[in-house]
XYZ file of C-alpha atoms in Angstrom:
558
model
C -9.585 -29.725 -15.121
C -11.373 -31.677 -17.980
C -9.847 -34.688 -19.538
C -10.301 -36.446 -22.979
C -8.896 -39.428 -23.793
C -8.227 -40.088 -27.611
C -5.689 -43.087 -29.196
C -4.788 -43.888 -25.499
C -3.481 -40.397 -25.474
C -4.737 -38.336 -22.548
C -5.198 -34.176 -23.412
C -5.543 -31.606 -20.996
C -8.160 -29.603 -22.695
C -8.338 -27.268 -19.523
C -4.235 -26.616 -19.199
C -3.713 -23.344 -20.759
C -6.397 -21.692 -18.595
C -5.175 -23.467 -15.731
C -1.739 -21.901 -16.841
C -3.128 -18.512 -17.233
C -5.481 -18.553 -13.722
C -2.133 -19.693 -12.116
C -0.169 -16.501 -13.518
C -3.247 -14.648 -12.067
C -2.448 -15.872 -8.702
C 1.390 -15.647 -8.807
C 1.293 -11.977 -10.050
C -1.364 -11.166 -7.548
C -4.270 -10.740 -10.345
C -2.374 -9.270 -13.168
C -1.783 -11.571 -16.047
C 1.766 -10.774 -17.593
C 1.896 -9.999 -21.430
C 2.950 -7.816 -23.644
C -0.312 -6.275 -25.504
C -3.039 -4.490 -23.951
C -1.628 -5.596 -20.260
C 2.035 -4.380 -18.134
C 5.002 -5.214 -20.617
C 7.883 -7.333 -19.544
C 11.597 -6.263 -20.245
C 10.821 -9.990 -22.766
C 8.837 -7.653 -25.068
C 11.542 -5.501 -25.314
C 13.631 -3.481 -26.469
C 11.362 -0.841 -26.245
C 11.103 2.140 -28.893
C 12.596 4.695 -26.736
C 9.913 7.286 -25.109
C 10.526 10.652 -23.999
C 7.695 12.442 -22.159
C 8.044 15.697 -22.473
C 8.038 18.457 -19.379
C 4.644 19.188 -17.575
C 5.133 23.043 -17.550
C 2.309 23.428 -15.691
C 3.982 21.223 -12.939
C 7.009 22.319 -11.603
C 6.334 21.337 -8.213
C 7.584 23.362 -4.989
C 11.142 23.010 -4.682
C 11.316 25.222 -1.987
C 13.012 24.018 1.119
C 10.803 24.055 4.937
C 11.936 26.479 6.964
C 13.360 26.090 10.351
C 10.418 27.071 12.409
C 8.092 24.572 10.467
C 6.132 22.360 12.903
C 7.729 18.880 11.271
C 11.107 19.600 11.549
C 11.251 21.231 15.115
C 12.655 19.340 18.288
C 9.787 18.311 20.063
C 11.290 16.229 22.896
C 13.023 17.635 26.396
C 16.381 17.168 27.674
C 17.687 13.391 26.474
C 14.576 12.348 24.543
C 15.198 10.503 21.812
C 14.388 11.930 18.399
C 15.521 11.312 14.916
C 14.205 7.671 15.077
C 15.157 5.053 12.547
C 15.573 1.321 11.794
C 18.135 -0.036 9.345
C 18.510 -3.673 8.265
C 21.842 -6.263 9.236
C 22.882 -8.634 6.457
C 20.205 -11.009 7.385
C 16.731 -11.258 8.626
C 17.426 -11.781 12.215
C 19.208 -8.571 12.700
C 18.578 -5.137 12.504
C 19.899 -1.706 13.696
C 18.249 1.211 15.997
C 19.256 4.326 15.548
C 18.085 8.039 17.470
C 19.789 10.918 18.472
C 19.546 12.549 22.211
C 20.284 15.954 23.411
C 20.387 18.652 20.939
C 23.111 19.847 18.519
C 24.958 23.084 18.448
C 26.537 25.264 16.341
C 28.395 28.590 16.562
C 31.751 29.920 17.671
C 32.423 28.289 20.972
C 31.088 24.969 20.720
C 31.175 22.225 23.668
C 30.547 18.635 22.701
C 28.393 16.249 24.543
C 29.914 13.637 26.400
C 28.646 10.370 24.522
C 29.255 8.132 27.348
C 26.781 10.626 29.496
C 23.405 8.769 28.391
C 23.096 5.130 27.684
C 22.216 3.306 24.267
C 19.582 0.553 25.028
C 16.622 -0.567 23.578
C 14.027 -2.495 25.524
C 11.556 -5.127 22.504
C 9.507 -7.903 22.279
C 6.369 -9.441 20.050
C 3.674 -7.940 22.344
C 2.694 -3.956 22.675
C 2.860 -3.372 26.426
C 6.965 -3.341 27.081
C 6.010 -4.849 30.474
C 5.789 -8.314 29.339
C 8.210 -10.730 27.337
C 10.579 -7.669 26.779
C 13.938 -8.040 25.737
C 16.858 -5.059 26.667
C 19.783 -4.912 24.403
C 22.505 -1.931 24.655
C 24.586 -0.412 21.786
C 26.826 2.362 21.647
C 27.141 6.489 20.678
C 29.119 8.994 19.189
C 29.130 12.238 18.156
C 30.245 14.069 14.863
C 31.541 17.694 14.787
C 31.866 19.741 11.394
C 35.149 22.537 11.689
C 35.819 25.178 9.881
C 39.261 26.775 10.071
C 37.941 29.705 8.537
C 37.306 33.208 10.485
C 33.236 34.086 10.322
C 32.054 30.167 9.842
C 30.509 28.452 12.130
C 31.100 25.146 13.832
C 29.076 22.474 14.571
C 28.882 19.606 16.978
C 25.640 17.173 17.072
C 23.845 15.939 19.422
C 24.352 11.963 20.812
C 23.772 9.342 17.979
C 22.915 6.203 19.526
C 23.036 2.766 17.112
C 21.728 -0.707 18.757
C 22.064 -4.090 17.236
C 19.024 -6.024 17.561
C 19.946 -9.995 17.152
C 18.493 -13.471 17.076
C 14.952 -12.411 15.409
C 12.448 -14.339 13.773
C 11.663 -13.705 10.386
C 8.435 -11.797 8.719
C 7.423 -10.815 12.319
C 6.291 -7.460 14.011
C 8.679 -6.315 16.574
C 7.737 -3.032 19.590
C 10.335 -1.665 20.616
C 11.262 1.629 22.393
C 14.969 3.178 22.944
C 16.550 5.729 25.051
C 17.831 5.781 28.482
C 15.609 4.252 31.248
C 18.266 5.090 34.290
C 17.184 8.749 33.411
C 13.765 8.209 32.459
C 14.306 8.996 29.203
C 12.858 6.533 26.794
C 10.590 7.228 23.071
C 7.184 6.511 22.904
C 6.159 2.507 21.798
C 7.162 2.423 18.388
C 7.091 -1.056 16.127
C 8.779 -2.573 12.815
C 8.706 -6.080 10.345
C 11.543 -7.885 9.886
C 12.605 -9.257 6.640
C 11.231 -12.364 5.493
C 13.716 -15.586 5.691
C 16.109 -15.429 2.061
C 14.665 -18.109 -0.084
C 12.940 -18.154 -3.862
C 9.817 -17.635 -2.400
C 10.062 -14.900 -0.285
C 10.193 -11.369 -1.011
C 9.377 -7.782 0.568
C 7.620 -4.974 -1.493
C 10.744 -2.097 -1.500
C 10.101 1.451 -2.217
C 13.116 3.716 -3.927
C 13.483 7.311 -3.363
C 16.848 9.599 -4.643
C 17.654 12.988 -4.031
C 15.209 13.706 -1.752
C 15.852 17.268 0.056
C 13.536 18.390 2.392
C 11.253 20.519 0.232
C 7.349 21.000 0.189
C 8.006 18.566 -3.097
C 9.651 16.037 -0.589
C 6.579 15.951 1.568
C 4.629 15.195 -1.598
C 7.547 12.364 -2.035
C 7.129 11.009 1.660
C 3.531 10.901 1.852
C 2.618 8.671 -1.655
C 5.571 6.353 -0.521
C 3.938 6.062 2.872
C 0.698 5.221 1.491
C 2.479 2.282 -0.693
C 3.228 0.888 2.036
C 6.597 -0.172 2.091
C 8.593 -2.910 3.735
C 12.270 -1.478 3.393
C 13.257 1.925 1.704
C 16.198 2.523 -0.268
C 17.571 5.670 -0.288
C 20.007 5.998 -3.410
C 22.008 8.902 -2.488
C 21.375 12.959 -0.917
C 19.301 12.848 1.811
C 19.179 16.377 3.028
C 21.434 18.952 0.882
C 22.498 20.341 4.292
C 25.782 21.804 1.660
C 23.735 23.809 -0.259
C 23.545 26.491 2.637
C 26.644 28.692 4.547
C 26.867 27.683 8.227
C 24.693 30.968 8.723
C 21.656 29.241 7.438
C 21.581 30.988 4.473
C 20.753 28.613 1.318
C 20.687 28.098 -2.277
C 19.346 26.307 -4.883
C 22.925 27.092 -6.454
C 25.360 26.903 -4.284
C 28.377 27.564 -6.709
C 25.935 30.132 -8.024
C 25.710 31.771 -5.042
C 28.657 31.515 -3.015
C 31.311 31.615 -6.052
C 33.316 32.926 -3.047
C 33.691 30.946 0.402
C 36.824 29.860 1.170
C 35.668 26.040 1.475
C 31.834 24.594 0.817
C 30.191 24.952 3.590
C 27.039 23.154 4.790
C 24.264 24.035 7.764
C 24.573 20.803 9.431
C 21.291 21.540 11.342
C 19.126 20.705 8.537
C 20.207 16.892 9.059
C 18.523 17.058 12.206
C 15.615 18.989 10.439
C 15.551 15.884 8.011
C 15.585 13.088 10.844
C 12.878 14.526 12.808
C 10.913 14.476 9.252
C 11.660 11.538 8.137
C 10.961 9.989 11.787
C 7.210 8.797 10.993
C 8.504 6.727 8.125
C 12.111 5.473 9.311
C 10.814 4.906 12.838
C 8.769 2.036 11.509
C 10.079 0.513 7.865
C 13.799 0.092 7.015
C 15.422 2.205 4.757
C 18.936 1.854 3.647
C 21.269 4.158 2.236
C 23.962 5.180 0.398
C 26.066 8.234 -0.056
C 25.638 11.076 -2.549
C 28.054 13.583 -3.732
C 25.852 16.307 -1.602
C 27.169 14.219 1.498
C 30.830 14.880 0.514
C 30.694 18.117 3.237
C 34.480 18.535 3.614
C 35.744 20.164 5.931
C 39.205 20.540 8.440
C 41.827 18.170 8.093
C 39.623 16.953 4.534
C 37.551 14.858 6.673
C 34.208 14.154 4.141
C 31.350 12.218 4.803
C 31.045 12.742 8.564
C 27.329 13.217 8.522
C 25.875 10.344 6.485
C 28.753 7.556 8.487
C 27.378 8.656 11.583
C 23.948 9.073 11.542
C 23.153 5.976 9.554
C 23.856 2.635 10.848
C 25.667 0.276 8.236
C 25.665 -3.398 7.717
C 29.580 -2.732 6.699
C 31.287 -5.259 9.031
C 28.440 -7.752 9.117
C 28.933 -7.836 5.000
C 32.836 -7.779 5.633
C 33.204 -4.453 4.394
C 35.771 -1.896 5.600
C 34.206 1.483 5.249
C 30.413 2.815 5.139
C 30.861 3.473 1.640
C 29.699 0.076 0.571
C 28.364 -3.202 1.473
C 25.579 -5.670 1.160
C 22.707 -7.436 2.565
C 19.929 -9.767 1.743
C 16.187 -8.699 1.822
C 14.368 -11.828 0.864
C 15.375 -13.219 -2.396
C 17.396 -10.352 -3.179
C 20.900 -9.884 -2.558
C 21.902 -5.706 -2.543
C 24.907 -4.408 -2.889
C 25.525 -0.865 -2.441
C 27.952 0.788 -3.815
C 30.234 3.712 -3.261
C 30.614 6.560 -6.290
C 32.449 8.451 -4.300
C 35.500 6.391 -2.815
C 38.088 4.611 -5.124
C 36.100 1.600 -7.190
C 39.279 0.905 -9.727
C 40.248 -2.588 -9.649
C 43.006 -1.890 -7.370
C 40.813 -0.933 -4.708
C 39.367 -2.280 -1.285
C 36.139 -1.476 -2.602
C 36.596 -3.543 -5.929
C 38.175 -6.494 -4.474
C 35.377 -6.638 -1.480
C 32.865 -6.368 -4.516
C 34.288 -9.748 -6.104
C 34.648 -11.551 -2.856
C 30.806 -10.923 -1.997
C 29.619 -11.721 -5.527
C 31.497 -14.766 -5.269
C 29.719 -15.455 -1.998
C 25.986 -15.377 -4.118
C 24.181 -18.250 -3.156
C 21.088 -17.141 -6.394
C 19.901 -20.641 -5.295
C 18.971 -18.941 -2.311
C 18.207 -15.307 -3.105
C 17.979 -15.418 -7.350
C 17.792 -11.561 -7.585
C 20.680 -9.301 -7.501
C 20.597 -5.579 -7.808
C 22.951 -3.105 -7.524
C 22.380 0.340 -6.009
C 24.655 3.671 -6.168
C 24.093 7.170 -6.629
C 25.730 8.495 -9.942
C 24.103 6.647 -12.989
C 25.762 5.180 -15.813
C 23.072 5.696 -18.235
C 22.354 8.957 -18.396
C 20.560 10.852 -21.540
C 20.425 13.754 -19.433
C 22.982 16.854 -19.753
C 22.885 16.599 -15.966
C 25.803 14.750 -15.194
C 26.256 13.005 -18.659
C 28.883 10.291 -18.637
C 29.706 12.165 -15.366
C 30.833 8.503 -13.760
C 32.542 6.720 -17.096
C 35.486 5.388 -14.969
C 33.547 3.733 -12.011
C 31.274 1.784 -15.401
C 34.747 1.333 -16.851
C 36.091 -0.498 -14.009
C 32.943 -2.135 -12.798
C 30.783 -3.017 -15.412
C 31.770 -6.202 -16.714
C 32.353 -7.350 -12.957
C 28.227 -6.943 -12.316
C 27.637 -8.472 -16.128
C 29.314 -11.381 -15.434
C 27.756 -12.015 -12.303
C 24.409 -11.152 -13.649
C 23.351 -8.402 -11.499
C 19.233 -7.757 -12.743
C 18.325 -4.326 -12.062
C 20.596 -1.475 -11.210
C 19.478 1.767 -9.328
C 20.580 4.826 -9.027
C 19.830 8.946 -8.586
C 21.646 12.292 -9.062
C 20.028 13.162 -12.021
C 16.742 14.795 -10.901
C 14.583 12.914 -13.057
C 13.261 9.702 -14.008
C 14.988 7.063 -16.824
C 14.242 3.522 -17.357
C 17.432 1.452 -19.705
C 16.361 -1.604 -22.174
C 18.835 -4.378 -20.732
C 22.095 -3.176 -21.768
C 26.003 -3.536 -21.296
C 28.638 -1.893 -22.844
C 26.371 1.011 -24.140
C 24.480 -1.690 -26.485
C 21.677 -3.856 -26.423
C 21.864 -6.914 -24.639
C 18.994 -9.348 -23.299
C 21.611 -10.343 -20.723
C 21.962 -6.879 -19.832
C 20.731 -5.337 -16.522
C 17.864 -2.921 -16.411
C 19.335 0.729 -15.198
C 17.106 3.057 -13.442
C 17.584 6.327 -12.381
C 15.201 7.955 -9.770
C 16.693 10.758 -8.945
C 13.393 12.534 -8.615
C 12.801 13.041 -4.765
C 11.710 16.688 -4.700
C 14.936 18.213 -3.435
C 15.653 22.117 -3.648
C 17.922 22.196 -7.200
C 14.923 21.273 -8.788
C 14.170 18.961 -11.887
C 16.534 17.527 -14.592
C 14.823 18.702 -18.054
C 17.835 18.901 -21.073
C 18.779 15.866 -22.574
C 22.211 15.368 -24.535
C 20.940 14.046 -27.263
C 19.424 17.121 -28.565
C 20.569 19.876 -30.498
C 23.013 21.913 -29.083
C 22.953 20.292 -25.311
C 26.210 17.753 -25.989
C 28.375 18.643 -23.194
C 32.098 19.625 -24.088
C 33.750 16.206 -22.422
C 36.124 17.835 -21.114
C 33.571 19.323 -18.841
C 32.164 15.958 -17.563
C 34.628 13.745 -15.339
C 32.989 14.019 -11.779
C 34.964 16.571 -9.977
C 35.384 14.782 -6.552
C 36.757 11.696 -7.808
C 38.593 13.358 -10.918
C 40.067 11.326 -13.933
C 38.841 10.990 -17.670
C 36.649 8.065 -18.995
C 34.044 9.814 -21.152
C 35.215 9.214 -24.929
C 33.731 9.444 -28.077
C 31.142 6.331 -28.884
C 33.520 3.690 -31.142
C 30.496 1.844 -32.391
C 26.754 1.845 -33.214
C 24.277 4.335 -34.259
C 26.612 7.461 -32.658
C 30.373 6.363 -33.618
C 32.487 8.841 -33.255
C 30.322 11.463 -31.651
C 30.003 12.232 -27.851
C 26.525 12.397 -27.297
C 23.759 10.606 -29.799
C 21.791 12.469 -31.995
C 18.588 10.795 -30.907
C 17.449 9.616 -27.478
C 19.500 6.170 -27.097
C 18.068 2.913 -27.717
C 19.124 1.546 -24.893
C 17.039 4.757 -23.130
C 13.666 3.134 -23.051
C 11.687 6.011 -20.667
C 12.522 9.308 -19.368
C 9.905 11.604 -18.225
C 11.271 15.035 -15.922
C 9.224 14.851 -12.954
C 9.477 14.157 -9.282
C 8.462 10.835 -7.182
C 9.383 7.434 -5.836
C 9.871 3.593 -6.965
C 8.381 0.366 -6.097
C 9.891 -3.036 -6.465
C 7.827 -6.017 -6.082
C 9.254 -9.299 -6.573
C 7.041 -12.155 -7.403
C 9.077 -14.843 -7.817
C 12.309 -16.039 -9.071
C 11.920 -14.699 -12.643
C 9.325 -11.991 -12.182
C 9.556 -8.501 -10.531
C 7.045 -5.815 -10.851
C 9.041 -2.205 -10.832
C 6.554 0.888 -10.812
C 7.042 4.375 -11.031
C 4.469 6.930 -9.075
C 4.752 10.394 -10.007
C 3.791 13.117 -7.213
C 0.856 14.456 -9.298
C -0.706 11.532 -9.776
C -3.169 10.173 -7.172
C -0.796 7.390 -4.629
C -1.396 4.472 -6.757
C -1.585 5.710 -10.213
C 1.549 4.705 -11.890
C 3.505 7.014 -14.196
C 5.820 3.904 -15.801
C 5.297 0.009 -15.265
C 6.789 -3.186 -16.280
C 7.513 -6.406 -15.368
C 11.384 -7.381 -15.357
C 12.053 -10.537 -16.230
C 15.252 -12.976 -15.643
C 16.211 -15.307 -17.596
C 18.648 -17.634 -15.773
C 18.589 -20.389 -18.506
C 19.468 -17.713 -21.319
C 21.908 -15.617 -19.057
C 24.288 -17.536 -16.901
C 25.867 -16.471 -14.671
C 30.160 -15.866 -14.794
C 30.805 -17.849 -11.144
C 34.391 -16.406 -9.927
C 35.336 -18.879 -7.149
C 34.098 -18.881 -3.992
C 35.884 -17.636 -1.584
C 35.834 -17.529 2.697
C 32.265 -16.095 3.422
C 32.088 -13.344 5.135
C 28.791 -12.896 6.944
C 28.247 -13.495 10.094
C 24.827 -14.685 11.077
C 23.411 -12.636 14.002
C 22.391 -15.594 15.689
């Protein structure tokens, strides 16, 4: 650094490149500004940008079939399959999930015994599971799905197994294998990275993926989020649209299209075990967490819903003093998640409301200065698709996550991609969180393409309430550019970006103010990117609403 003295005055002549080689650094060679480099959300608002429908990309929405090589069993007897990890609340914790013995379905269904095979999972910091290995045992269930309906078909899984790996050390590569050695029945070496310890500083690179299906599109999905390489996934809702088929195996891309009909919705439950054995080459190594969809409602006797997704995925529910699988939270670094539930009350009467302002009050942004929300049904949508589908849950919610000065909010359902300006309250405000809706997975119902805002695509509002949740939100506009109309006659300004086309998220954080969030469309090459720009928080302009602390409710898993 040069220095001039002049009038007893000393001048850094060399401080505004030292400023700018020290951005360089921080944001891992990319200087941040606004012209000719990646925008920041402090450029903004943005002109709102439509990109208009590749027709010559449609993608393959077409589901695999049964009898395709990746989604066979492959294992004998009580292998384990179906591997996956799943994160605690905290760094030193996380979950092991895999499913043994095989499922069945049909008219005279026995269940496995659950208690037949054991849950363990033998780990350490070396390869060979011979030395410095650690043994920790979990437990296992089964889920059935009933019909009481004459020609449907029942169904009755195979043994889930969930372990609870605790007392790890942070940013550190764990092997591990699981099964059942007293049978001989253990996986092959497999190995993960736990999260780094919550601070300012530290952060893991988190890829975002909605609606996913298991199509030939998915694969495309699968395999550029792979090569991104990933520390923790977030799944945002729909994993395997197992309802859009009768227990037959016969599917849909409509199901109400199709099967106007059946006396209740049925689903194929086999094609969540298709899914898991997929999905295995990603979930057996990186995290991914996830939250329900409306396609894993899957009612069926008694109205029992959800049975699938609460036992298959293991949930950080009681570690983030939660009551259901619904909802809860966890830390990843300097970010705090919380994951919300569309599809279980959220008014401000609920459990699920009155956990959300106990663990906001809990925020320590000292500690972890990024919060984002996560659910599946967005509440900025421009798309027909499920416009203002959700205007209760935003109703009862929004000011809640304002107030605490939640950052970026994701979400899926539509099949298509949609970044927000900052916004609250349908208008413009830098205090605002970013909304983004990736929806755009590659499952079977293919691609989100009309938007509301143009002529002749306003839904009646009648039409819109969600119809699993029920009641009416969705009024006219009372202010701004579309008072007194429904839908705007213009894409929104608070819509900054919405292109129809399907792929996956990734959320860098660099530091306490600055996250990188790129989109990667499928047919780009992996690390092209389709939308890109730098969030930015701005604690000193924004502060945050602090409702009082109350008794925390994690529990360390040390």
């Amino acid at each position: 650094m040069v220095f001039k003295r002049e009038g007893g005055s000393v001048i850094l002549i060399g401080f505004y490149c030292y400023v700018l080689i020290l951005l360089g650094f921080v944001f891992g060679g990319e200087i941040v500004k606004g012209d000719g480099g990646i925008p920041t959300t402090l450029d903004g608002p943005f002109t709102p940008v439509t990109v208009p429908l590749d027709e010559s990309f449609r993608g393959n929405a077409v589901d695999l079939p049964s009898d395709d090589p990746r989604v066979r069993r492959t294992v004998n007897g009580f292998q384990p399959e179906q591997i996956s990890i799943s994160l605690s609340t905290t760094h030193d914790s996380v979950w092991i999930s895999w499913v043994t013995g095989d499922y069945q379905i049909g008219d005279n269904i026995k269940p496995l015994n659950p208690e037949s095979v054991a849950s363990v999972v033998e780990y350490g910091k070396v390869k060979s599971m011979k030395k410095q290995t650690q043994k920790t045992e979990g437990y296992s269930l089964i889920y059935n799905q009933l019909y009481p309906f004459k020609g449907l078909q029942n169904y009755t899984s195979g043994i889930i197994h969930h372990v609870q790996l605790t007392g790890l050390s942070p940013d550190t590569v764990y092997y591990y294998r699981c099964g059942d050695p007293s049978i001989k029945s253990m996986s092959g070496v497999f190995h993960f990275k736990t999260m780094p310890v919550s601070s300012p500083k530290n952060y893991p690179k988190i890829g975002i993926v909605g609606d996913l299906g298991l199509t030939y599109n998915t694969t495309s999905t699968v395999s550029h989020l792979i090569q991104n390489q990933p520390d923790l996934v977030l799944l945002v809702g729909d994993a395997t649209y197992a309802n859009l088929y009768l227990t037959n195996g016969t599917g849909s891309d409509c199901y109400s299209c199709s099967f106007s009909n059946t006396p209740i919705h049925e689903t194929y439950q086999p094609r969540w075990d298709f899914w898991g054995r997929f999905m295995q080459r990603l979930t057996s190594k990186v995290p991914i967490m996830a939250i329900e969809g409306n396609h894993e409602i899957e009612e069926q006797v008694d109205n029992t819903t959800f049975a699938a997704y609460s036992a298959r995925f293991a949930f950080p529910s009681k570690e983030s003093g939660s009551k259901s699988t619904m909802y809860y939270s966890f830390n990843a670094g300097g970010i705090h998640f919380i994951m919300l539930g569309g599809y279980i009350a959220y008014d401000k009467s609920s459990d699920q409301y009155k956990w959300l302002q106990r663990d906001l009050a809990n925020v320590n942004r000292e500690v972890t200065p990024w919060l984002v929300g996560v659910w599946h049904p967005p509440w900025y949508n421009t798309y027909v698709s499920h416009y203002k589908e959700v205007e209760c849950m935003r109703v009862a919610m929004e000011e809640l996550l304002y107030n605490a000065g939640v950052d970026i909010i994701f979400n899926g359902h539509v099949h298509a991609y949609e970044r927000t300006n900052r916004v609250y309250n349908y208008t413009l405000d830098p205090c605002g969180p970013v909304h983004i809706t990736v929806g755009d997975g590659g499952n079977r119902e293919k691609m989100a393409v009309k938007h509301a805002d143009e002529p002749g695509n306003c839904p009646e509002p009648s039409t819109t309430p969600d119809s699993f949740m029920g009641g009416f939100c969705a009024t006219n506009f009372t202010s701004g550019p579309a008072s007194g109309n429904f839908c705007w006659d213009r894409q929104p300004e608070y819509s900054a970006y919405r292109e129809s086309s399907f792929g996956h998220g990734i959320l860098e954080v660099k530091n306490e103010t600055h996250a990188l969030w790129t989109w990667h469309r499928n047919q780009d090459i992996y690390n092209e990117s389709g939308d890109q720009i730098f969030i930015v928080r701005e604690p000193g302009r924004c502060p945050v609403v602090k409702a009082k602390p109350t008794l925390k409710l994690w529990r360390s898993a040390k």
